[in-house]
Amino acid sequence: MSNKVNRAQRRRLFLSNLIGFSLIFILLGVIVFVLFSRAMLTSTDQALRVEESARLQGPPKPFQRKTKFQGNVQNQHPFMTTTLVYDQKGKITNKLQLGSRYDTLKNIKLHRSQVGQLKTIKVNGKYNFRTLLIKAPKTTSDKSVAGKYLLIMENIDPQKAAMRNFTRVMLITMGIFWLLSILMSVWMSRLTMRPILKSWGRQTEFVGNAAHELRTPLTIIQNKLEFLLTKPNDKIIDQAANIAIANSESQRLQKLTHDLLALARSDSNTIQTNFEATAVAAFLQHTVEPYTEIAASQGKQLVLAPVPAFKAVLDQDLIHQLMNILIDNALKYSPQGSTITVTAQPLGRKWQLIVADQGIGVTGRDRARIFDRFYRVDTSRSRQTGGNGLGLSIAHWIVDLHHGTIAVRDNHPKGSQFVTTLPVNPPKNGHHETKK
Ligand code: ADP
């Protein structure tokens, strides 16, 4: 992916992550703030209501602590409340009871329309009160308040201070977390882009390699045809060598396109599979047999060692293709007079398929890389043998599809062994579609 696209995509991912985080933090902050401020006022409002019912039921009694035996607090006076009693004209009538507090509270006006409402007010520009205005009916037993307006008040300065502190702490915490979320967004956008960039790189490499591989045989065919056009009077026999080369190159092209198609399908996961319980011995016999003749024609021997009777669940077409690739390679990379041995055996819940040859073998770091697409140990040799470096990557994909493993190891005294280990009963998952 070009750097510009990559950067733009990363910026978009970063922004969307950051917006997501910010929204979550803001929402969290608002919810916590609203709940906290409500909870703060709830206890005050309850106290005002308690005072209201106490006032309407009788004259004030001294405050009593609630004990185990006095479950009902309805008639008790909350400790912190103060009550202003107004007459019909709005004049405070309980000046004596208020004592020194009167001077602070005398400026509070009566708002008759607010009867029954809970309000928050500020007195003298500095004291905060929560208030409840009630009108005592004329029938109230406490004659000092009967027919009058009562403004029950509770000072909420401590709650306001706590709220301010809480808001400050919350803003600082949210700020810190928001900064952390920036770092997190950078990290997450990088993390998300990494596999995309990797597969993009692989894809670009694959297309580049494929184009390169396709170009060589096409150029050869084109050259041969152009040469033939310069000899319109020649007989086919005269140009048999050139025609044969063009023909073998077109066969090479056909195999290459076939392999490329298989890999493209493997990438898009659109392959249809047909897993069925298979008697391995008979299946291998059937698969290996055609190759014994080809091996013999090349002066090599292909042997299928006796296979114990057991069944395994597999896709016959795909395992057939795997065998083709492994036996084809074994034949390609081993000399005349050598023997290729195919063995299969059950191993508990797995089974193993080994194709061993006495050929050139695979050494050191090539062991892991030969399963990569287009990787060939010896390019010039591979070209002579018609290889394109895709066989083993297809083999690897087939084994993957069966939830198995494939590895190469030394064959003693000479050559290599391709060891495929497959589960007898591969797990079914949504990895691929099933053939209808
Ligand atoms: P190719 O079409 O080139 O054979 P493969 O993917 O099948 O592509 O194999 C990749 C490379 O692995 C080959 O080019 C060859 O170098 C090496 N290789 C594969 N099979 C064998 C083998 N049986 N013995 C030695 N080398 C092998």
XYZ file of C-alpha atoms and ligand atoms in Angstrom, residues 255 325-326 329-334 357 359-362 370-372 375-378 382 385-393 416 418, ligand 1:
60
model
C -0.153 -25.262 -15.269
C 2.481 -32.251 -5.921
C 4.661 -34.291 -3.529
C 8.470 -32.989 -6.818
C 10.086 -36.209 -5.613
C 10.415 -37.306 -9.238
C 11.656 -33.882 -10.367
C 14.354 -33.572 -7.750
C 15.776 -37.108 -7.648
C 12.980 -39.610 -2.037
C 17.167 -36.843 -4.438
C 18.976 -33.573 -3.861
C 17.302 -32.934 -0.486
C 16.406 -29.616 1.106
C 10.018 -23.814 0.169
C 6.380 -23.551 1.287
C 6.337 -19.854 0.354
C 10.097 -19.818 -3.695
C 12.505 -22.117 -5.510
C 15.831 -23.265 -4.148
C 17.475 -23.342 -7.550
C 13.378 -25.475 -11.471
C 11.940 -29.199 -14.540
C 8.949 -26.968 -15.295
C 8.521 -25.767 -11.706
C 6.984 -22.442 -10.784
C 7.451 -22.498 -7.017
C 3.721 -22.709 -6.315
C 3.313 -26.473 -5.782
C 4.326 -26.608 -2.126
C 2.340 -23.510 -1.206
C 14.193 -35.563 1.671
C 7.828 -34.636 3.119
P 8.435 -26.112 -7.960
O 7.321 -25.987 -8.928
O 9.584 -25.220 -8.225
O 8.836 -27.525 -7.690
P 7.393 -26.213 -5.327
O 6.648 -25.200 -4.528
O 6.730 -27.514 -5.523
O 7.781 -25.509 -6.642
O 8.756 -26.428 -4.592
C 9.529 -25.346 -4.174
C 10.971 -25.669 -4.129
O 11.233 -26.657 -3.131
C 11.470 -26.314 -5.402
O 11.844 -25.329 -6.348
C 12.659 -27.110 -4.944
O 13.787 -26.276 -4.868
C 12.280 -27.522 -3.526
N 11.771 -28.910 -3.480
C 10.490 -29.293 -3.520
N 10.385 -30.641 -3.438
C 11.638 -31.104 -3.327
C 12.201 -32.428 -3.195
N 11.448 -33.520 -3.168
N 13.552 -32.521 -3.097
C 14.312 -31.419 -3.106
N 13.864 -30.156 -3.230
C 12.528 -30.008 -3.334
